[in-house]
């Protein structure tokens, strides 16, 4: 009898870049706004482990508490209870409700934060210049090198207002990486971009990521964006926020836009849409009651 060889099964584990730092642990975190008044619970006993070097995409209904969680990691907001760790060290928890902001956790904001009066090169070099951790010449050499790696050669002496929105986003990411962070925190950074520019920025972000292997915590409402970029996709409940479902995006890295036509991508989209739609209906119903 002949032996039939079956093809190996695809791994269900996400493909994660090798990284030795940047592991986030969120342990039973609660955030209540105005605890002595309206007592609005934004985050409800949320627990999540993000391995070092993972691109973790966070989706959920508007106003569910995603940004509140990001701000707690960054040190912009306190938490009411629970703990948040970075590489095993507690950022916030009992007796320390608010983490200290630091260069190990850099936020890339939705509306951008470049200095319009500084050139792109000066923007990228700004953080290390303020920290004075290396000579000025070395800082600018590093800035030029990182800008070149990110496809920004030739824009060094332009001001942010003189380049496209997509290039400005790229400058912001390089500026963040100049501080050698463990974690990049993205709050819908591409929301205002058109679909064509967004697709270019997705591939550019992955190219930058493959070279830097930094942990990424990325909030988005764009499900295609979430699946294309992420190793894992965390779908949050309507407010108060906590993980409802976590999907491993078992599409191998490196990726390009060809994966959007793959069967597995479509399957993940269908599974994600079903869960997100369920929570969106709950959020809409709650909004109607509140209104």
PDB file of C-alpha atoms in Angstrom:
ATOM      1  CA  UNK A   1       0.000   0.000   0.000  1.00  0.00           C
ATOM      2  CA  UNK A   2       1.403   3.364  -0.969  1.00  0.00           C
ATOM      3  CA  UNK A   3       1.814   6.093   1.632  1.00  0.00           C
ATOM      4  CA  UNK A   4       0.037   9.370   1.032  1.00  0.00           C
ATOM      5  CA  UNK A   5       1.981  12.349   2.317  1.00  0.00           C
ATOM      6  CA  UNK A   6      -0.241  15.117   3.615  1.00  0.00           C
ATOM      7  CA  UNK A   7       0.948  18.718   3.445  1.00  0.00           C
ATOM      8  CA  UNK A   8       2.006  20.206   6.801  1.00  0.00           C
ATOM      9  CA  UNK A   9      -0.650  22.167   8.605  1.00  0.00           C
ATOM     10  CA  UNK A  10      -0.149  25.921   8.749  1.00  0.00           C
ATOM     11  CA  UNK A  11       0.833  27.174  12.172  1.00  0.00           C
ATOM     12  CA  UNK A  12      -1.891  28.936  14.120  1.00  0.00           C
ATOM     13  CA  UNK A  13       0.692  30.923  16.054  1.00  0.00           C
ATOM     14  CA  UNK A  14       1.272  34.512  14.899  1.00  0.00           C
ATOM     15  CA  UNK A  15       4.564  35.212  13.140  1.00  0.00           C
ATOM     16  CA  UNK A  16       6.422  37.475  15.575  1.00  0.00           C
ATOM     17  CA  UNK A  17       9.691  39.252  14.918  1.00  0.00           C
ATOM     18  CA  UNK A  18      12.489  38.334  17.305  1.00  0.00           C
ATOM     19  CA  UNK A  19      12.725  40.986  20.015  1.00  0.00           C
ATOM     20  CA  UNK A  20      14.164  40.913  23.501  1.00  0.00           C
ATOM     21  CA  UNK A  21      12.236  43.833  24.965  1.00  0.00           C
ATOM     22  CA  UNK A  22       8.867  45.521  24.825  1.00  0.00           C
ATOM     23  CA  UNK A  23       6.618  42.858  26.409  1.00  0.00           C
ATOM     24  CA  UNK A  24       3.435  44.427  27.812  1.00  0.00           C
ATOM     25  CA  UNK A  25       1.260  42.787  30.438  1.00  0.00           C
ATOM     26  CA  UNK A  26      -2.113  44.306  31.307  1.00  0.00           C
ATOM     27  CA  UNK A  27      -3.464  42.637  34.436  1.00  0.00           C
ATOM     28  CA  UNK A  28      -7.097  43.076  35.545  1.00  0.00           C
ATOM     29  CA  UNK A  29      -7.088  46.821  34.797  1.00  0.00           C
ATOM     30  CA  UNK A  30     -10.109  48.951  35.688  1.00  0.00           C
ATOM     31  CA  UNK A  31     -10.543  52.634  34.842  1.00  0.00           C
ATOM     32  CA  UNK A  32     -13.441  54.623  36.285  1.00  0.00           C
ATOM     33  CA  UNK A  33     -13.830  58.292  35.426  1.00  0.00           C
ATOM     34  CA  UNK A  34     -15.241  60.563  38.133  1.00  0.00           C
ATOM     35  CA  UNK A  35     -15.497  57.787  40.755  1.00  0.00           C
ATOM     36  CA  UNK A  36     -17.150  60.141  43.249  1.00  0.00           C
ATOM     37  CA  UNK A  37     -19.675  61.490  40.755  1.00  0.00           C
ATOM     38  CA  UNK A  38     -21.016  59.978  37.520  1.00  0.00           C
ATOM     39  CA  UNK A  39     -18.754  56.913  37.905  1.00  0.00           C
ATOM     40  CA  UNK A  40     -18.286  56.112  34.217  1.00  0.00           C
ATOM     41  CA  UNK A  41     -16.434  52.812  33.823  1.00  0.00           C
ATOM     42  CA  UNK A  42     -14.221  52.983  30.718  1.00  0.00           C
ATOM     43  CA  UNK A  43     -12.162  49.800  31.229  1.00  0.00           C
ATOM     44  CA  UNK A  44     -13.519  46.749  33.021  1.00  0.00           C
ATOM     45  CA  UNK A  45     -11.066  44.176  34.428  1.00  0.00           C
ATOM     46  CA  UNK A  46      -9.049  44.098  31.210  1.00  0.00           C
ATOM     47  CA  UNK A  47      -6.200  41.575  30.941  1.00  0.00           C
ATOM     48  CA  UNK A  48      -3.905  41.162  27.927  1.00  0.00           C
ATOM     49  CA  UNK A  49      -0.373  39.884  27.304  1.00  0.00           C
ATOM     50  CA  UNK A  50       1.534  41.330  24.324  1.00  0.00           C
ATOM     51  CA  UNK A  51       4.847  39.572  23.574  1.00  0.00           C
ATOM     52  CA  UNK A  52       7.939  41.625  22.763  1.00  0.00           C
ATOM     53  CA  UNK A  53       8.068  42.502  19.078  1.00  0.00           C
ATOM     54  CA  UNK A  54       4.380  41.861  18.353  1.00  0.00           C
ATOM     55  CA  UNK A  55       2.140  44.112  16.292  1.00  0.00           C
ATOM     56  CA  UNK A  56      -1.037  44.018  18.383  1.00  0.00           C
ATOM     57  CA  UNK A  57      -4.039  45.605  16.700  1.00  0.00           C
ATOM     58  CA  UNK A  58      -6.882  46.881  18.896  1.00  0.00           C
ATOM     59  CA  UNK A  59     -10.371  47.346  17.429  1.00  0.00           C
ATOM     60  CA  UNK A  60     -13.758  48.046  18.968  1.00  0.00           C
ATOM     61  CA  UNK A  61     -16.710  50.451  18.921  1.00  0.00           C
ATOM     62  CA  UNK A  62     -16.096  54.187  19.171  1.00  0.00           C
ATOM     63  CA  UNK A  63     -15.878  55.330  22.765  1.00  0.00           C
ATOM     64  CA  UNK A  64     -15.413  51.828  24.157  1.00  0.00           C
ATOM     65  CA  UNK A  65     -12.218  52.672  26.072  1.00  0.00           C
ATOM     66  CA  UNK A  66      -9.417  51.722  23.660  1.00  0.00           C
ATOM     67  CA  UNK A  67      -7.683  55.089  23.851  1.00  0.00           C
ATOM     68  CA  UNK A  68      -8.097  55.144  27.639  1.00  0.00           C
ATOM     69  CA  UNK A  69      -6.094  51.917  27.769  1.00  0.00           C
ATOM     70  CA  UNK A  70      -3.408  53.317  25.452  1.00  0.00           C
ATOM     71  CA  UNK A  71      -3.156  56.452  27.582  1.00  0.00           C
ATOM     72  CA  UNK A  72      -2.708  54.344  30.710  1.00  0.00           C
ATOM     73  CA  UNK A  73       0.221  52.505  29.100  1.00  0.00           C
ATOM     74  CA  UNK A  74       1.735  55.815  27.969  1.00  0.00           C
ATOM     75  CA  UNK A  75       1.352  57.363  31.415  1.00  0.00           C
ATOM     76  CA  UNK A  76      -1.177  60.029  30.399  1.00  0.00           C
ATOM     77  CA  UNK A  77      -4.029  58.618  32.531  1.00  0.00           C
ATOM     78  CA  UNK A  78      -4.210  56.844  35.866  1.00  0.00           C
ATOM     79  CA  UNK A  79      -5.931  53.497  36.397  1.00  0.00           C
ATOM     80  CA  UNK A  80      -8.449  52.770  39.145  1.00  0.00           C
ATOM     81  CA  UNK A  81      -7.154  49.263  39.888  1.00  0.00           C
ATOM     82  CA  UNK A  82      -5.080  46.480  38.340  1.00  0.00           C
ATOM     83  CA  UNK A  83      -1.518  46.563  37.052  1.00  0.00           C
ATOM     84  CA  UNK A  84       0.387  47.271  33.834  1.00  0.00           C
ATOM     85  CA  UNK A  85       3.889  45.887  33.309  1.00  0.00           C
ATOM     86  CA  UNK A  86       6.599  46.530  30.720  1.00  0.00           C
ATOM     87  CA  UNK A  87       9.249  43.813  30.525  1.00  0.00           C
ATOM     88  CA  UNK A  88       8.268  42.599  33.968  1.00  0.00           C
ATOM     89  CA  UNK A  89       8.563  46.012  35.647  1.00  0.00           C
ATOM     90  CA  UNK A  90       5.359  47.554  36.942  1.00  0.00           C
ATOM     91  CA  UNK A  91       4.441  50.803  35.199  1.00  0.00           C
ATOM     92  CA  UNK A  92       1.350  51.374  37.322  1.00  0.00           C
ATOM     93  CA  UNK A  93      -0.626  49.489  39.932  1.00  0.00           C
ATOM     94  CA  UNK A  94      -1.378  49.594  43.665  1.00  0.00           C
ATOM     95  CA  UNK A  95       0.050  52.744  45.316  1.00  0.00           C
ATOM     96  CA  UNK A  96       1.165  53.965  41.868  1.00  0.00           C
ATOM     97  CA  UNK A  97      -2.014  54.529  39.821  1.00  0.00           C
ATOM     98  CA  UNK A  98      -0.327  56.442  37.003  1.00  0.00           C
ATOM     99  CA  UNK A  99       2.740  55.380  35.031  1.00  0.00           C
ATOM    100  CA  UNK A 100       5.500  57.878  34.432  1.00  0.00           C
ATOM    101  CA  UNK A 101       5.708  58.860  30.737  1.00  0.00           C
ATOM    102  CA  UNK A 102       9.024  57.813  29.242  1.00  0.00           C
ATOM    103  CA  UNK A 103      10.966  57.496  26.008  1.00  0.00           C
ATOM    104  CA  UNK A 104      10.523  53.711  26.200  1.00  0.00           C
ATOM    105  CA  UNK A 105       6.830  54.236  25.212  1.00  0.00           C
ATOM    106  CA  UNK A 106       6.238  56.685  22.360  1.00  0.00           C
ATOM    107  CA  UNK A 107       2.775  57.717  21.152  1.00  0.00           C
ATOM    108  CA  UNK A 108       2.071  58.491  17.482  1.00  0.00           C
ATOM    109  CA  UNK A 109      -1.056  60.630  17.633  1.00  0.00           C
ATOM    110  CA  UNK A 110      -3.971  60.728  15.221  1.00  0.00           C
ATOM    111  CA  UNK A 111      -3.569  64.425  14.417  1.00  0.00           C
ATOM    112  CA  UNK A 112       0.217  64.507  14.241  1.00  0.00           C
ATOM    113  CA  UNK A 113       2.652  66.328  16.480  1.00  0.00           C
ATOM    114  CA  UNK A 114       5.495  67.574  14.281  1.00  0.00           C
ATOM    115  CA  UNK A 115       6.825  71.077  14.895  1.00  0.00           C
ATOM    116  CA  UNK A 116       5.805  73.042  11.778  1.00  0.00           C
ATOM    117  CA  UNK A 117       8.635  75.567  12.233  1.00  0.00           C
ATOM    118  CA  UNK A 118      11.325  72.876  12.195  1.00  0.00           C
ATOM    119  CA  UNK A 119      12.563  70.937   9.172  1.00  0.00           C
ATOM    120  CA  UNK A 120      11.803  67.225   8.934  1.00  0.00           C
ATOM    121  CA  UNK A 121      15.411  66.459   9.898  1.00  0.00           C
ATOM    122  CA  UNK A 122      15.213  68.764  12.906  1.00  0.00           C
ATOM    123  CA  UNK A 123      11.947  67.128  13.963  1.00  0.00           C
ATOM    124  CA  UNK A 124      13.487  63.654  13.771  1.00  0.00           C
ATOM    125  CA  UNK A 125      16.571  64.717  15.752  1.00  0.00           C
ATOM    126  CA  UNK A 126      14.634  66.714  18.370  1.00  0.00           C
ATOM    127  CA  UNK A 127      14.246  64.045  21.070  1.00  0.00           C
ATOM    128  CA  UNK A 128      17.862  62.883  21.276  1.00  0.00           C
ATOM    129  CA  UNK A 129      19.037  66.510  21.101  1.00  0.00           C
ATOM    130  CA  UNK A 130      16.928  67.344  24.163  1.00  0.00           C
ATOM    131  CA  UNK A 131      18.152  64.240  26.006  1.00  0.00           C
ATOM    132  CA  UNK A 132      21.815  64.975  25.144  1.00  0.00           C
ATOM    133  CA  UNK A 133      22.671  61.275  25.166  1.00  0.00           C
ATOM    134  CA  UNK A 134      25.070  61.493  22.212  1.00  0.00           C
ATOM    135  CA  UNK A 135      27.025  64.162  20.327  1.00  0.00           C
ATOM    136  CA  UNK A 136      25.016  66.398  17.992  1.00  0.00           C
ATOM    137  CA  UNK A 137      26.905  65.177  14.928  1.00  0.00           C
ATOM    138  CA  UNK A 138      26.073  61.543  15.703  1.00  0.00           C
ATOM    139  CA  UNK A 139      22.417  62.421  16.274  1.00  0.00           C
ATOM    140  CA  UNK A 140      22.084  64.019  12.847  1.00  0.00           C
ATOM    141  CA  UNK A 141      23.973  61.152  11.197  1.00  0.00           C
ATOM    142  CA  UNK A 142      21.576  58.676  12.803  1.00  0.00           C
ATOM    143  CA  UNK A 143      18.582  60.809  11.831  1.00  0.00           C
ATOM    144  CA  UNK A 144      19.651  60.968   8.177  1.00  0.00           C
ATOM    145  CA  UNK A 145      20.307  57.230   8.113  1.00  0.00           C
ATOM    146  CA  UNK A 146      16.916  56.363   9.596  1.00  0.00           C
ATOM    147  CA  UNK A 147      15.141  58.767   7.259  1.00  0.00           C
ATOM    148  CA  UNK A 148      16.876  57.119   4.311  1.00  0.00           C
ATOM    149  CA  UNK A 149      15.788  53.667   5.540  1.00  0.00           C
ATOM    150  CA  UNK A 150      12.213  54.961   5.699  1.00  0.00           C
ATOM    151  CA  UNK A 151      12.274  56.340   2.152  1.00  0.00           C
ATOM    152  CA  UNK A 152      12.574  59.962   3.253  1.00  0.00           C
ATOM    153  CA  UNK A 153      15.821  60.882   1.505  1.00  0.00           C
ATOM    154  CA  UNK A 154      15.472  64.282  -0.112  1.00  0.00           C
ATOM    155  CA  UNK A 155      12.909  65.560   2.390  1.00  0.00           C
ATOM    156  CA  UNK A 156      15.327  66.322   5.221  1.00  0.00           C
ATOM    157  CA  UNK A 157      15.269  70.089   4.726  1.00  0.00           C
ATOM    158  CA  UNK A 158      11.588  70.385   3.869  1.00  0.00           C
ATOM    159  CA  UNK A 159       9.181  71.578   6.525  1.00  0.00           C
ATOM    160  CA  UNK A 160       6.247  69.297   7.451  1.00  0.00           C
ATOM    161  CA  UNK A 161       3.804  71.512   5.573  1.00  0.00           C
ATOM    162  CA  UNK A 162       5.809  71.085   2.386  1.00  0.00           C
ATOM    163  CA  UNK A 163       5.385  67.296   2.116  1.00  0.00           C
ATOM    164  CA  UNK A 164       2.365  65.013   1.765  1.00  0.00           C
ATOM    165  CA  UNK A 165       0.362  63.770   4.733  1.00  0.00           C
ATOM    166  CA  UNK A 166       1.744  60.272   4.138  1.00  0.00           C
ATOM    167  CA  UNK A 167       5.336  61.490   4.312  1.00  0.00           C
ATOM    168  CA  UNK A 168       4.569  63.477   7.459  1.00  0.00           C
ATOM    169  CA  UNK A 169       3.275  60.293   9.094  1.00  0.00           C
ATOM    170  CA  UNK A 170       6.498  58.560   8.106  1.00  0.00           C
ATOM    171  CA  UNK A 171       8.575  61.386   9.597  1.00  0.00           C
ATOM    172  CA  UNK A 172       6.644  61.023  12.870  1.00  0.00           C
ATOM    173  CA  UNK A 173       7.343  57.297  13.050  1.00  0.00           C
ATOM    174  CA  UNK A 174      11.063  57.831  12.410  1.00  0.00           C
ATOM    175  CA  UNK A 175      11.129  60.587  15.041  1.00  0.00           C
ATOM    176  CA  UNK A 176       9.572  58.161  17.519  1.00  0.00           C
ATOM    177  CA  UNK A 177      12.117  55.446  16.685  1.00  0.00           C
ATOM    178  CA  UNK A 178      15.019  57.880  17.151  1.00  0.00           C
ATOM    179  CA  UNK A 179      14.347  57.628  20.895  1.00  0.00           C
ATOM    180  CA  UNK A 180      14.976  53.853  20.753  1.00  0.00           C
ATOM    181  CA  UNK A 181      11.608  52.990  22.349  1.00  0.00           C
ATOM    182  CA  UNK A 182      10.515  49.567  23.482  1.00  0.00           C
ATOM    183  CA  UNK A 183       6.921  50.229  22.432  1.00  0.00           C
ATOM    184  CA  UNK A 184       5.182  52.373  19.819  1.00  0.00           C
ATOM    185  CA  UNK A 185       1.605  53.338  20.691  1.00  0.00           C
ATOM    186  CA  UNK A 186      -0.515  54.260  17.654  1.00  0.00           C
ATOM    187  CA  UNK A 187      -3.927  55.907  18.054  1.00  0.00           C
ATOM    188  CA  UNK A 188      -5.530  55.668  14.590  1.00  0.00           C
ATOM    189  CA  UNK A 189      -2.538  57.348  12.888  1.00  0.00           C
ATOM    190  CA  UNK A 190      -3.838  56.840   9.335  1.00  0.00           C
ATOM    191  CA  UNK A 191      -7.492  57.714   9.915  1.00  0.00           C
ATOM    192  CA  UNK A 192      -7.372  60.949   7.887  1.00  0.00           C
ATOM    193  CA  UNK A 193      -5.491  59.462   4.910  1.00  0.00           C
ATOM    194  CA  UNK A 194      -7.135  58.438   1.650  1.00  0.00           C
ATOM    195  CA  UNK A 195      -7.173  54.719   0.844  1.00  0.00           C
ATOM    196  CA  UNK A 196      -4.299  54.839  -1.663  1.00  0.00           C
ATOM    197  CA  UNK A 197      -1.996  56.790   0.660  1.00  0.00           C
ATOM    198  CA  UNK A 198      -3.000  54.524   3.516  1.00  0.00           C
ATOM    199  CA  UNK A 199      -2.014  51.387   1.584  1.00  0.00           C
ATOM    200  CA  UNK A 200       1.428  52.860   0.879  1.00  0.00           C
ATOM    201  CA  UNK A 201       1.813  53.805   4.543  1.00  0.00           C
ATOM    202  CA  UNK A 202       0.904  50.303   5.675  1.00  0.00           C
ATOM    203  CA  UNK A 203       3.693  48.779   3.616  1.00  0.00           C
ATOM    204  CA  UNK A 204       6.096  51.526   4.732  1.00  0.00           C
ATOM    205  CA  UNK A 205       5.266  50.847   8.399  1.00  0.00           C
ATOM    206  CA  UNK A 206       5.945  47.138   7.951  1.00  0.00           C
ATOM    207  CA  UNK A 207       9.275  47.881   6.244  1.00  0.00           C
ATOM    208  CA  UNK A 208      10.264  50.114   9.176  1.00  0.00           C
ATOM    209  CA  UNK A 209       9.039  47.489  11.643  1.00  0.00           C
ATOM    210  CA  UNK A 210      11.051  44.667  10.058  1.00  0.00           C
ATOM    211  CA  UNK A 211      14.210  46.726  10.554  1.00  0.00           C
ATOM    212  CA  UNK A 212      13.489  47.854  14.116  1.00  0.00           C
ATOM    213  CA  UNK A 213      11.525  44.988  15.719  1.00  0.00           C
ATOM    214  CA  UNK A 214       9.683  47.223  18.151  1.00  0.00           C
ATOM    215  CA  UNK A 215       6.456  46.245  19.919  1.00  0.00           C
ATOM    216  CA  UNK A 216       3.436  48.021  18.414  1.00  0.00           C
ATOM    217  CA  UNK A 217       0.104  48.687  20.150  1.00  0.00           C
ATOM    218  CA  UNK A 218      -2.125  49.999  17.356  1.00  0.00           C
ATOM    219  CA  UNK A 219      -5.722  51.244  17.707  1.00  0.00           C
ATOM    220  CA  UNK A 220      -7.836  51.336  14.546  1.00  0.00           C
ATOM    221  CA  UNK A 221     -11.410  51.169  13.264  1.00  0.00           C
ATOM    222  CA  UNK A 222     -10.214  49.894   9.877  1.00  0.00           C
ATOM    223  CA  UNK A 223     -10.587  46.099   9.938  1.00  0.00           C
ATOM    224  CA  UNK A 224      -8.629  45.579   6.719  1.00  0.00           C
ATOM    225  CA  UNK A 225      -5.792  47.638   8.206  1.00  0.00           C
ATOM    226  CA  UNK A 226      -5.925  45.611  11.430  1.00  0.00           C
ATOM    227  CA  UNK A 227      -5.638  42.250   9.683  1.00  0.00           C
ATOM    228  CA  UNK A 228      -3.053  43.383   7.133  1.00  0.00           C
ATOM    229  CA  UNK A 229      -0.663  44.784   9.748  1.00  0.00           C
ATOM    230  CA  UNK A 230      -1.193  42.700  12.858  1.00  0.00           C
ATOM    231  CA  UNK A 231       0.185  39.522  14.336  1.00  0.00           C
ATOM    232  CA  UNK A 232      -2.886  39.469  16.566  1.00  0.00           C
ATOM    233  CA  UNK A 233      -6.191  41.286  16.521  1.00  0.00           C
ATOM    234  CA  UNK A 234      -7.861  42.118  19.853  1.00  0.00           C
ATOM    235  CA  UNK A 235     -11.559  42.891  19.498  1.00  0.00           C
ATOM    236  CA  UNK A 236     -12.808  44.935  22.444  1.00  0.00           C
ATOM    237  CA  UNK A 237     -16.308  44.990  23.896  1.00  0.00           C
ATOM    238  CA  UNK A 238     -18.480  48.074  23.870  1.00  0.00           C
ATOM    239  CA  UNK A 239     -17.844  50.269  26.904  1.00  0.00           C
ATOM    240  CA  UNK A 240     -16.533  49.297  29.356  1.00  0.00           C
ATOM    241  CA  UNK A 241     -13.553  47.967  27.415  1.00  0.00           C
ATOM    242  CA  UNK A 242     -12.167  44.461  27.778  1.00  0.00           C
ATOM    243  CA  UNK A 243     -11.102  41.830  25.219  1.00  0.00           C
ATOM    244  CA  UNK A 244     -14.062  40.000  23.692  1.00  0.00           C
ATOM    245  CA  UNK A 245     -12.086  37.916  21.200  1.00  0.00           C
ATOM    246  CA  UNK A 246      -8.430  37.607  20.205  1.00  0.00           C
ATOM    247  CA  UNK A 247      -7.587  36.417  16.693  1.00  0.00           C
ATOM    248  CA  UNK A 248      -4.188  35.190  15.574  1.00  0.00           C
ATOM    249  CA  UNK A 249      -3.500  36.576  12.108  1.00  0.00           C
ATOM    250  CA  UNK A 250      -1.784  33.467  10.789  1.00  0.00           C
ATOM    251  CA  UNK A 251      -0.644  35.035   7.514  1.00  0.00           C
ATOM    252  CA  UNK A 252       3.160  34.865   7.289  1.00  0.00           C
ATOM    253  CA  UNK A 253       5.335  37.959   7.425  1.00  0.00           C
ATOM    254  CA  UNK A 254       6.725  39.711   5.448  1.00  0.00           C
ATOM    255  CA  UNK A 255       3.461  40.766   3.832  1.00  0.00           C
ATOM    256  CA  UNK A 256       2.454  42.860   0.864  1.00  0.00           C
ATOM    257  CA  UNK A 257      -0.948  43.856  -0.447  1.00  0.00           C
ATOM    258  CA  UNK A 258      -1.264  40.616  -2.356  1.00  0.00           C
ATOM    259  CA  UNK A 259      -2.507  38.957   0.840  1.00  0.00           C
ATOM    260  CA  UNK A 260      -5.762  40.928   0.644  1.00  0.00           C
ATOM    261  CA  UNK A 261      -7.000  38.596  -2.083  1.00  0.00           C
ATOM    262  CA  UNK A 262      -6.095  35.414  -0.188  1.00  0.00           C
ATOM    263  CA  UNK A 263      -8.729  33.042   1.167  1.00  0.00           C
ATOM    264  CA  UNK A 264      -7.342  33.252   4.697  1.00  0.00           C
ATOM    265  CA  UNK A 265      -7.538  37.050   4.681  1.00  0.00           C
ATOM    266  CA  UNK A 266     -11.194  36.921   3.649  1.00  0.00           C
ATOM    267  CA  UNK A 267     -11.928  34.336   6.347  1.00  0.00           C
ATOM    268  CA  UNK A 268     -10.344  36.543   9.015  1.00  0.00           C
ATOM    269  CA  UNK A 269     -12.290  39.554   7.751  1.00  0.00           C
ATOM    270  CA  UNK A 270     -15.592  37.658   7.982  1.00  0.00           C
ATOM    271  CA  UNK A 271     -14.827  36.441  11.497  1.00  0.00           C
ATOM    272  CA  UNK A 272     -13.791  39.923  12.615  1.00  0.00           C
ATOM    273  CA  UNK A 273     -16.781  41.695  11.065  1.00  0.00           C
ATOM    274  CA  UNK A 274     -19.190  39.342  12.809  1.00  0.00           C
ATOM    275  CA  UNK A 275     -17.760  40.035  16.280  1.00  0.00           C
ATOM    276  CA  UNK A 276     -17.257  43.780  15.764  1.00  0.00           C
ATOM    277  CA  UNK A 277     -20.777  44.218  14.377  1.00  0.00           C
ATOM    278  CA  UNK A 278     -22.244  42.524  17.442  1.00  0.00           C
ATOM    279  CA  UNK A 279     -20.445  44.949  19.768  1.00  0.00           C
ATOM    280  CA  UNK A 280     -21.240  47.948  17.557  1.00  0.00           C
ATOM    281  CA  UNK A 281     -24.964  47.193  17.871  1.00  0.00           C
ATOM    282  CA  UNK A 282     -24.622  47.095  21.669  1.00  0.00           C
ATOM    283  CA  UNK A 283     -22.766  50.401  21.628  1.00  0.00           C
ATOM    284  CA  UNK A 284     -25.397  52.010  19.386  1.00  0.00           C
ATOM    285  CA  UNK A 285     -28.234  50.788  21.600  1.00  0.00           C
ATOM    286  CA  UNK A 286     -26.487  52.135  24.703  1.00  0.00           C
ATOM    287  CA  UNK A 287     -26.010  55.474  22.968  1.00  0.00           C
ATOM    288  CA  UNK A 288     -29.693  55.694  22.125  1.00  0.00           C
ATOM    289  CA  UNK A 289     -30.577  55.058  25.777  1.00  0.00           C
ATOM    290  CA  UNK A 290     -28.112  57.663  26.978  1.00  0.00           C
ATOM    291  CA  UNK A 291     -29.362  60.230  24.444  1.00  0.00           C
TER     292      UNK A 291
END
